[in-house]
PDB file of C-alpha atoms in Angstrom:
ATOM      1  CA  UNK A   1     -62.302 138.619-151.753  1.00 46.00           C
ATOM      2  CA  UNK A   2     -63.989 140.566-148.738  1.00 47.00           C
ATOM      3  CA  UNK A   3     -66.724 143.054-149.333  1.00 45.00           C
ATOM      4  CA  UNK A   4     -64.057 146.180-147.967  1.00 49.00           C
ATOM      5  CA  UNK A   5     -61.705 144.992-150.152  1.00 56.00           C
ATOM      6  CA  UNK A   6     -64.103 145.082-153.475  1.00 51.00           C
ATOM      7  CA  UNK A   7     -65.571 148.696-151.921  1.00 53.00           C
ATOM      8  CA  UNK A   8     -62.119 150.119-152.561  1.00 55.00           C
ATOM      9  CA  UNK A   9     -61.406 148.263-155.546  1.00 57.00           C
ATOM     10  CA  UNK A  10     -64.385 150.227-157.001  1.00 57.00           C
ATOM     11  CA  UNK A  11     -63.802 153.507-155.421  1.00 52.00           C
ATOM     12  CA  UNK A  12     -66.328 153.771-153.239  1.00 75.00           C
ATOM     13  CA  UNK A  13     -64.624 154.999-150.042  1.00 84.00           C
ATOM     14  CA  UNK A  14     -62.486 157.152-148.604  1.00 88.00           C
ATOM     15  CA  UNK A  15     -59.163 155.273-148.358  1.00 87.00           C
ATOM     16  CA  UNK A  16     -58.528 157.139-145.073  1.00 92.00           C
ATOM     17  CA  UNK A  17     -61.735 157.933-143.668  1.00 92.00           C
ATOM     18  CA  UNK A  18     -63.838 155.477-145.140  1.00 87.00           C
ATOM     19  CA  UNK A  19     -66.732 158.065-146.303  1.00 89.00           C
ATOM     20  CA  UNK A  20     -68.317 157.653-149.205  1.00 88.00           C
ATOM     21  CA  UNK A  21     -66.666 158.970-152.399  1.00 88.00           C
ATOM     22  CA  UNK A  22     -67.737 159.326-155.905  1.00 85.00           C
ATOM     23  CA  UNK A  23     -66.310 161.010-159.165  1.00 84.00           C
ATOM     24  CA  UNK A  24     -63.348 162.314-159.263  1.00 84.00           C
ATOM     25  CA  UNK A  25     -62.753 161.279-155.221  1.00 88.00           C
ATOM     26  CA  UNK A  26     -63.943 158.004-156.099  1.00 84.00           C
ATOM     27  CA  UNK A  27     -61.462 157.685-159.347  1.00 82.00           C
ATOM     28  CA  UNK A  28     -58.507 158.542-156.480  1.00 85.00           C
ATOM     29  CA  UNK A  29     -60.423 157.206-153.870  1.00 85.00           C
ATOM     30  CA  UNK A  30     -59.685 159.914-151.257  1.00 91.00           C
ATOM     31  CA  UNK A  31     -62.423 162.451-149.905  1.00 93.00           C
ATOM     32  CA  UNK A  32     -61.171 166.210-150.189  1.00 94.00           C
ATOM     33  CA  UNK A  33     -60.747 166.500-146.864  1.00 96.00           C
ATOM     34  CA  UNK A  34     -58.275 163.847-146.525  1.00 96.00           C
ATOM     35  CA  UNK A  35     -57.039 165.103-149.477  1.00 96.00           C
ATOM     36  CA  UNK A  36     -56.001 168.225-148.067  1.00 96.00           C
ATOM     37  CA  UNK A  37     -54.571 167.272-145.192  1.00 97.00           C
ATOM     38  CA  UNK A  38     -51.817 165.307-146.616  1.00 97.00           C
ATOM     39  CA  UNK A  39     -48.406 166.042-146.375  1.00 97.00           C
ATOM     40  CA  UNK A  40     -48.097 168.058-149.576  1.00 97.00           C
ATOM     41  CA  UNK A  41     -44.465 169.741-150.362  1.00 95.00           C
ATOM     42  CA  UNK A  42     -44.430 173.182-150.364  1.00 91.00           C
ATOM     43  CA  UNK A  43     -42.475 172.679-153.799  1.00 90.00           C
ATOM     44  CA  UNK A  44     -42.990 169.477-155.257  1.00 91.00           C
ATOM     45  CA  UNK A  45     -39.691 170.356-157.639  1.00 87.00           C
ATOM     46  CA  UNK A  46     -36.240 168.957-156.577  1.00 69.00           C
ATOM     47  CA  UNK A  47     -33.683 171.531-157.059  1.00 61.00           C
ATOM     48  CA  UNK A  48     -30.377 170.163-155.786  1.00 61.00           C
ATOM     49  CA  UNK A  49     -28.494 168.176-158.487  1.00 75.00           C
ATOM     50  CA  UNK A  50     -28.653 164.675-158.864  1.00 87.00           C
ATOM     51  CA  UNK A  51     -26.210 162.433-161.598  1.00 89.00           C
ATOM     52  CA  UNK A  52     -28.161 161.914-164.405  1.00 92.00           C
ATOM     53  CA  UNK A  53     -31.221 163.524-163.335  1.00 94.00           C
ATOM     54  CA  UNK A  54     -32.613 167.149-165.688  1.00 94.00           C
ATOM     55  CA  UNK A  55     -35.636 167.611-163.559  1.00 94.00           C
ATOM     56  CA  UNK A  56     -36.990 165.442-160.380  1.00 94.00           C
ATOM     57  CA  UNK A  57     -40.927 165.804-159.343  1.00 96.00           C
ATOM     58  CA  UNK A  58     -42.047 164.379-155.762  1.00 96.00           C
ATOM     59  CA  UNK A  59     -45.502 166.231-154.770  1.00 97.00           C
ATOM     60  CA  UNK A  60     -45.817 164.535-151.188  1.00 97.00           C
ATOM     61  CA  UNK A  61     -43.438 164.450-148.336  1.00 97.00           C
ATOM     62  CA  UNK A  62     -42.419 160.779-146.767  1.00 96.00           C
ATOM     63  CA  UNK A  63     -44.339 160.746-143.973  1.00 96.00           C
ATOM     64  CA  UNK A  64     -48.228 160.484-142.237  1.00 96.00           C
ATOM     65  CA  UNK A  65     -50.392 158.672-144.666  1.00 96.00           C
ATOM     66  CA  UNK A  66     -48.060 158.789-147.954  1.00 97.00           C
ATOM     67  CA  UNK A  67     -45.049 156.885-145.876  1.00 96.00           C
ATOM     68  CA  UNK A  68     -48.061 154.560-144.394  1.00 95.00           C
ATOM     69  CA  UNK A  69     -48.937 154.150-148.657  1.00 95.00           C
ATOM     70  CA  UNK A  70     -45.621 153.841-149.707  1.00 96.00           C
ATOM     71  CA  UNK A  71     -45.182 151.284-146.741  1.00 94.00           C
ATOM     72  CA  UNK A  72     -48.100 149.114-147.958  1.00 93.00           C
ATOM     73  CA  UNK A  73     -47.599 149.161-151.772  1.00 93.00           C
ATOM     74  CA  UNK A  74     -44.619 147.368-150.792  1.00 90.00           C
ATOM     75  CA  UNK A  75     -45.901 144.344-149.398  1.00 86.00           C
ATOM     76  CA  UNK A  76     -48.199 141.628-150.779  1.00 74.00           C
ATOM     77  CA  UNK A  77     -51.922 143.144-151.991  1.00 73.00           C
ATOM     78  CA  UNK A  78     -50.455 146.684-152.148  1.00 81.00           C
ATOM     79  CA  UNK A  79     -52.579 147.373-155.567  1.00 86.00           C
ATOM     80  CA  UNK A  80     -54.793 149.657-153.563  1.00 86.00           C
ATOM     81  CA  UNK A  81     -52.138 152.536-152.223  1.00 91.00           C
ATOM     82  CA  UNK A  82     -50.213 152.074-154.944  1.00 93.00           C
ATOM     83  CA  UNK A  83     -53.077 152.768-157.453  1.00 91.00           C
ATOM     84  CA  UNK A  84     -53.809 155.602-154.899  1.00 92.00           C
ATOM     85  CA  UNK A  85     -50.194 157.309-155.102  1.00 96.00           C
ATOM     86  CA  UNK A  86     -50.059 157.251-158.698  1.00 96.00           C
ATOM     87  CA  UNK A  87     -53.453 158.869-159.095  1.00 95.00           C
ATOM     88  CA  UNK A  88     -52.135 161.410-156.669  1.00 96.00           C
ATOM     89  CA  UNK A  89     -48.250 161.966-158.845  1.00 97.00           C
ATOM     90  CA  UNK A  90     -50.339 162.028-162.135  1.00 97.00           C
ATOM     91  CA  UNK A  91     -52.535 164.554-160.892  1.00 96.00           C
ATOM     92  CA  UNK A  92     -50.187 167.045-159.602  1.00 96.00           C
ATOM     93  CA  UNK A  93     -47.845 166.418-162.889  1.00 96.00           C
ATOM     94  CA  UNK A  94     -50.786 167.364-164.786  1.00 95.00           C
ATOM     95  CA  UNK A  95     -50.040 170.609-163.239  1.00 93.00           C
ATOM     96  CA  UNK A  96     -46.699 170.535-163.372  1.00 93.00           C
ATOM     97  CA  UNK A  97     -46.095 169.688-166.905  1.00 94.00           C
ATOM     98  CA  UNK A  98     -49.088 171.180-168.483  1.00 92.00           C
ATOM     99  CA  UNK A  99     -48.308 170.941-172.050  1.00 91.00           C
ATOM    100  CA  UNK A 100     -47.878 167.203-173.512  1.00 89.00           C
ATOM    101  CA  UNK A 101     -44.635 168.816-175.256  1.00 90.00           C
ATOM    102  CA  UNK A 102     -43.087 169.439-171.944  1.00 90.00           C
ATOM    103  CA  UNK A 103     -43.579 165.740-170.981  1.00 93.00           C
ATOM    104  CA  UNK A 104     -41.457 162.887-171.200  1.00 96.00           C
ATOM    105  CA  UNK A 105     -42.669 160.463-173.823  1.00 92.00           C
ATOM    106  CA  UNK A 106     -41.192 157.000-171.912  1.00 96.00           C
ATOM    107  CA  UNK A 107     -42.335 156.008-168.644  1.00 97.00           C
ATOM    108  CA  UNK A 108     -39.337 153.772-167.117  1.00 96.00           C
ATOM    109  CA  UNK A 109     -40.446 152.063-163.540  1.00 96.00           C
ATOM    110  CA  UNK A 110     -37.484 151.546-161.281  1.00 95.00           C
ATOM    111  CA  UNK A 111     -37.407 147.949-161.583  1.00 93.00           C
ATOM    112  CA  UNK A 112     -36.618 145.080-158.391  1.00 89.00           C
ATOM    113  CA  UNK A 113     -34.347 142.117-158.811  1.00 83.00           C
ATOM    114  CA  UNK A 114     -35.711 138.869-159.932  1.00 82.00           C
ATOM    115  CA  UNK A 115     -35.561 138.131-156.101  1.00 85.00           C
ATOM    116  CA  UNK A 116     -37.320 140.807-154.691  1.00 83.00           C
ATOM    117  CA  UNK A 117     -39.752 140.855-157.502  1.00 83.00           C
ATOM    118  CA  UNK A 118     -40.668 136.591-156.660  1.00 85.00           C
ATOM    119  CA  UNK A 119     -41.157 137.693-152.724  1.00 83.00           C
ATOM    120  CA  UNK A 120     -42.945 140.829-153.519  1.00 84.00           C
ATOM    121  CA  UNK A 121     -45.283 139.465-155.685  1.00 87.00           C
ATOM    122  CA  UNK A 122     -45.624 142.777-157.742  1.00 90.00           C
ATOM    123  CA  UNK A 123     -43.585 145.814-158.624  1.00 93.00           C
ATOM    124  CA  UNK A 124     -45.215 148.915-157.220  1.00 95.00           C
ATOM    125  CA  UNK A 125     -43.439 151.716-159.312  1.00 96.00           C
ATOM    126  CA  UNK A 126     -44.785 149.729-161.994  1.00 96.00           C
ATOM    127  CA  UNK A 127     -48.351 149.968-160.193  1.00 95.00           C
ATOM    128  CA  UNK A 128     -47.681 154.130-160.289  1.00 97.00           C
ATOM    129  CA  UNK A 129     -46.906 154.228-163.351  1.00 97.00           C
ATOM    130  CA  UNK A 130     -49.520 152.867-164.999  1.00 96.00           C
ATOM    131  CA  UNK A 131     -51.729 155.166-163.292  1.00 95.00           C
ATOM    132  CA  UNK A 132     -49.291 158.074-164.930  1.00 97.00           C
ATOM    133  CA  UNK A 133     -49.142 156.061-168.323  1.00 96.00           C
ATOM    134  CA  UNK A 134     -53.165 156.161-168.479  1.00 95.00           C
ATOM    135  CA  UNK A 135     -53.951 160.000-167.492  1.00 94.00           C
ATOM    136  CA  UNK A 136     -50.379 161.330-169.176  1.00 95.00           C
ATOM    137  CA  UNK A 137     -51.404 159.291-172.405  1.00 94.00           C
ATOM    138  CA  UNK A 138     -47.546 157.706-172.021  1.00 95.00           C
ATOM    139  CA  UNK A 139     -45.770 154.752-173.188  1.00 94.00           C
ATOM    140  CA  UNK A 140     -44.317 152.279-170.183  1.00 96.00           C
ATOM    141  CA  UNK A 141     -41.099 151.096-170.852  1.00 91.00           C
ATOM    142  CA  UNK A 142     -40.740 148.624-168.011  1.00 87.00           C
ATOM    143  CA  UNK A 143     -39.217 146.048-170.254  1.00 88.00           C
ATOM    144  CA  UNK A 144     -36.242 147.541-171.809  1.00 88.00           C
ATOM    145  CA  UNK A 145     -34.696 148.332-168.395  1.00 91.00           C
ATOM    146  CA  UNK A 146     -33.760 145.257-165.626  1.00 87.00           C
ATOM    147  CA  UNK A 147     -32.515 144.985-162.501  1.00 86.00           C
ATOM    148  CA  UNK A 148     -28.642 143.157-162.913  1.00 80.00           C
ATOM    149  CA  UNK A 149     -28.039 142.509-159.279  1.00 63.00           C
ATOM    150  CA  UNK A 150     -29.856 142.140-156.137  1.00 53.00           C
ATOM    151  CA  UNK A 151     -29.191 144.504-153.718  1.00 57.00           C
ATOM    152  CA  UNK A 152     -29.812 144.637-150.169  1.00 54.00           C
ATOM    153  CA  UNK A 153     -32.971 147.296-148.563  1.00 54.00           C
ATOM    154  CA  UNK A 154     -31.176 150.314-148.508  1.00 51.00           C
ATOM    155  CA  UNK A 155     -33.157 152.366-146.035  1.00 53.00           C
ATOM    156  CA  UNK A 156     -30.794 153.777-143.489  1.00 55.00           C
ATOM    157  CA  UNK A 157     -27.864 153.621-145.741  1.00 54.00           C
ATOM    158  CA  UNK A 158     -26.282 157.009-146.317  1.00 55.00           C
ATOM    159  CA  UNK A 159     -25.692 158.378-149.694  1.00 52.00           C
ATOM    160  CA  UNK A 160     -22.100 157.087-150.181  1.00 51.00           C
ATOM    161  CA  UNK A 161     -22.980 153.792-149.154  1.00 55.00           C
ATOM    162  CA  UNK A 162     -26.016 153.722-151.424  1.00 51.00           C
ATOM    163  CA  UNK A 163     -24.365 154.859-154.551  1.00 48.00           C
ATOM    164  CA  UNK A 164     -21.650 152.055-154.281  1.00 45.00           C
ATOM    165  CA  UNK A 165     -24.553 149.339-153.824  1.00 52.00           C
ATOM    166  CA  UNK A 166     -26.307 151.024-157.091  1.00 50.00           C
ATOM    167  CA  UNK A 167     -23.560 151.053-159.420  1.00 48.00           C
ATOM    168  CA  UNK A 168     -23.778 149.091-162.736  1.00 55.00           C
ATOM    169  CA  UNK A 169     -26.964 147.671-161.137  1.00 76.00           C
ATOM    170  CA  UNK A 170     -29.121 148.874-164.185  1.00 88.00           C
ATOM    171  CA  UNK A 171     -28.823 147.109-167.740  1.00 86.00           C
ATOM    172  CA  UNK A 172     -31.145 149.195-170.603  1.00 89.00           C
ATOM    173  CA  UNK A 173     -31.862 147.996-173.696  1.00 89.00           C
ATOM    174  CA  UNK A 174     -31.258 150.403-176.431  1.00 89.00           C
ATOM    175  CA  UNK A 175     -33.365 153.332-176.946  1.00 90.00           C
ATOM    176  CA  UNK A 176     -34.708 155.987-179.657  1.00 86.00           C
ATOM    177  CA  UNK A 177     -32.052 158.482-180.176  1.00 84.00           C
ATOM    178  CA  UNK A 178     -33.864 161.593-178.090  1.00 88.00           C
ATOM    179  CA  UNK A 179     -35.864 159.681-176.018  1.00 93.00           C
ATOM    180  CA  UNK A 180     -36.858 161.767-173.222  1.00 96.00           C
ATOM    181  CA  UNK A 181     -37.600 159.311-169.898  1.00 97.00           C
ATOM    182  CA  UNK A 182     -39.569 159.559-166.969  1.00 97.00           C
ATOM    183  CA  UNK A 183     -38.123 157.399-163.914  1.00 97.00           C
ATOM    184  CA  UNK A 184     -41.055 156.249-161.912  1.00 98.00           C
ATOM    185  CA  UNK A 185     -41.029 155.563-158.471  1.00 97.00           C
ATOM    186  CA  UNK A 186     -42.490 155.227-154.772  1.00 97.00           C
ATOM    187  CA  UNK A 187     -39.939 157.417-152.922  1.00 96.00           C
ATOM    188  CA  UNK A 188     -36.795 159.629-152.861  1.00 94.00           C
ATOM    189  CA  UNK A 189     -34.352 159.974-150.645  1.00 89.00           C
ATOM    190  CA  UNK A 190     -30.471 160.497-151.462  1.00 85.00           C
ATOM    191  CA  UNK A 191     -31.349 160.022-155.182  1.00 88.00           C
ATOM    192  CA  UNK A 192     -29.075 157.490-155.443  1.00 86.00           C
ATOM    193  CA  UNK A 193     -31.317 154.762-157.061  1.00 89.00           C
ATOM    194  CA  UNK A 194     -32.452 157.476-159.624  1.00 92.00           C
ATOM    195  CA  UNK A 195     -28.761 158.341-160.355  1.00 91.00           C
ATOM    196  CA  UNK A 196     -27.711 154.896-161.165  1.00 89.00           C
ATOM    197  CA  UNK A 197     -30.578 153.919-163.741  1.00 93.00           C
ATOM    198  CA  UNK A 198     -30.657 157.462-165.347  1.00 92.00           C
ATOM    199  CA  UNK A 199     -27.044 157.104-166.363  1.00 90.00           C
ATOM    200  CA  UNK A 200     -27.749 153.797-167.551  1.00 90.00           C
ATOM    201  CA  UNK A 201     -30.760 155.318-169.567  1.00 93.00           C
ATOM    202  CA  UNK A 202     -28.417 157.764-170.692  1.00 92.00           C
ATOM    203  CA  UNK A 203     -25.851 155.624-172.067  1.00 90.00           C
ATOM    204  CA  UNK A 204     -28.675 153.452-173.655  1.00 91.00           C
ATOM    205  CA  UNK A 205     -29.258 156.387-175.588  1.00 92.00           C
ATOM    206  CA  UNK A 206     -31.700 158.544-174.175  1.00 94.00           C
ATOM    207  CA  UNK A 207     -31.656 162.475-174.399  1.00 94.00           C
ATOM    208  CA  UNK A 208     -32.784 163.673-170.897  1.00 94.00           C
ATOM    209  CA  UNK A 209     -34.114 161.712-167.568  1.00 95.00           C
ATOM    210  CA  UNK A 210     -36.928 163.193-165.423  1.00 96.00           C
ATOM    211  CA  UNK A 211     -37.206 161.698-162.126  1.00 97.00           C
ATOM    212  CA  UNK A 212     -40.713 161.428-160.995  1.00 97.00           C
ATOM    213  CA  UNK A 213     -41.835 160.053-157.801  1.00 97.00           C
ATOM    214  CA  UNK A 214     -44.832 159.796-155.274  1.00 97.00           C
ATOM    215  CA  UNK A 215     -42.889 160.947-152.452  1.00 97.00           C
ATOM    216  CA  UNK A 216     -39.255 162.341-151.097  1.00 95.00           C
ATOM    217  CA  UNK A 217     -37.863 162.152-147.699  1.00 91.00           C
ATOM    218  CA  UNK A 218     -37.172 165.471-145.941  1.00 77.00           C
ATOM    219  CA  UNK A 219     -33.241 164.987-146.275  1.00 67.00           C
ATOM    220  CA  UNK A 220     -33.808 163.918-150.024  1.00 58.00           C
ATOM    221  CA  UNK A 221     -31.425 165.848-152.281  1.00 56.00           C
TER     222      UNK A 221
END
């Protein structure tokens, strides 16, 4: 392992602009510069309606530095901006859900098919959301929920298209009778992906599925 590589892995820069950083900029390992200038949402709460979903989170907008993140955490040695956009989510649903009362108490990581999970190497919702797990104080749940077929990428697919490639994808083992769940992932856009697992949650037997995720496309529902 290079020294850059062990500098981030211990916080010690700026992921963007490779100052420095120490504390609580080391912990997410941005300056608060940087910080500032990302592509916040003016409100990270999604109000249309999506199946399934009773309340969807996304605090940064798809694009500059988050997309480039989201991009990343995708491919092999991702760890780093992964570990960065969940430190950013749990921070800003610290805000959001302030009380631990108002908080789901499962964490469920969108999960990949077998296949995409061998070539990825790594889940990264699963990266998030153990960033969540340890500042929310949350269970993950990653292993009652599995992927049942693989489907293909579906960026550029529109939201018809998407919600016919999602359906009965999702198989959920059975859950506490009023679990409240937390769906955990990199990115929203039609919602579609969210839709089809929270109805499976839903059938498992939870009570109510939050939808929480690092980021949301601009034409995200």
């Amino acid at each position: 392992m290079n020294d850059r590589l062990w500098h981030f892995l211990l916080g010690s820069y700026c992921v963007l602009c490779r100052e420095p950083v120490k504390g609580a900029e080391g912990d997410r390992q941005l300056c608060q510069w940087c910080l500032a200038t990302l592509p916040w949402r003016a409100s990270p709460e999604q109000h249309a309606a999506m199946p399934g979903i009773t309340r969807a989170f996304a605090p940064l907008s798809y694009e500059g530095a988050a997309r480039q993140w989201v991009l990343e955490a995708k491919r092999e040695g991702g760890l780093i901006s992964a570990g960065t956009l969940g430190v950013l989510l749990a921070e800003s649903l610290m805000e959001s859900y302030p009380f631990p009362s108002e908080r789901p108490d499962l964490l469920v990581p969108v999960p990949l098919s077998a296949r995409r999970l061998r070539a990825r190497g790594h889940n990264q919702a699963l990266l998030i959301g153990r960033q969540i797990a340890r500042r929310l104080q949350l269970r993950i749940g990653h292993r009652r929920v599995r992927r049942t077929r693989h489907t293909p990428i579906l960026a550029g697919l529109d939201a018809p298209r998407r919600r016919a490639e999602m359906a009965a994808g999702f198989s959920v083992s059975a859950l506490p009778a009023g679990s409240r769940v937390a769906i955990v992932d990199d990115v929203v856009t039609t919602g579609a992906t969210a839709s089809a697992l929270a109805e499976a949650l839903l059938a498992a037997g939870a009570f109510e599925v939050h939808l929480w995720a690092a980021t949301a496309a601009e034409h995200s529902p």
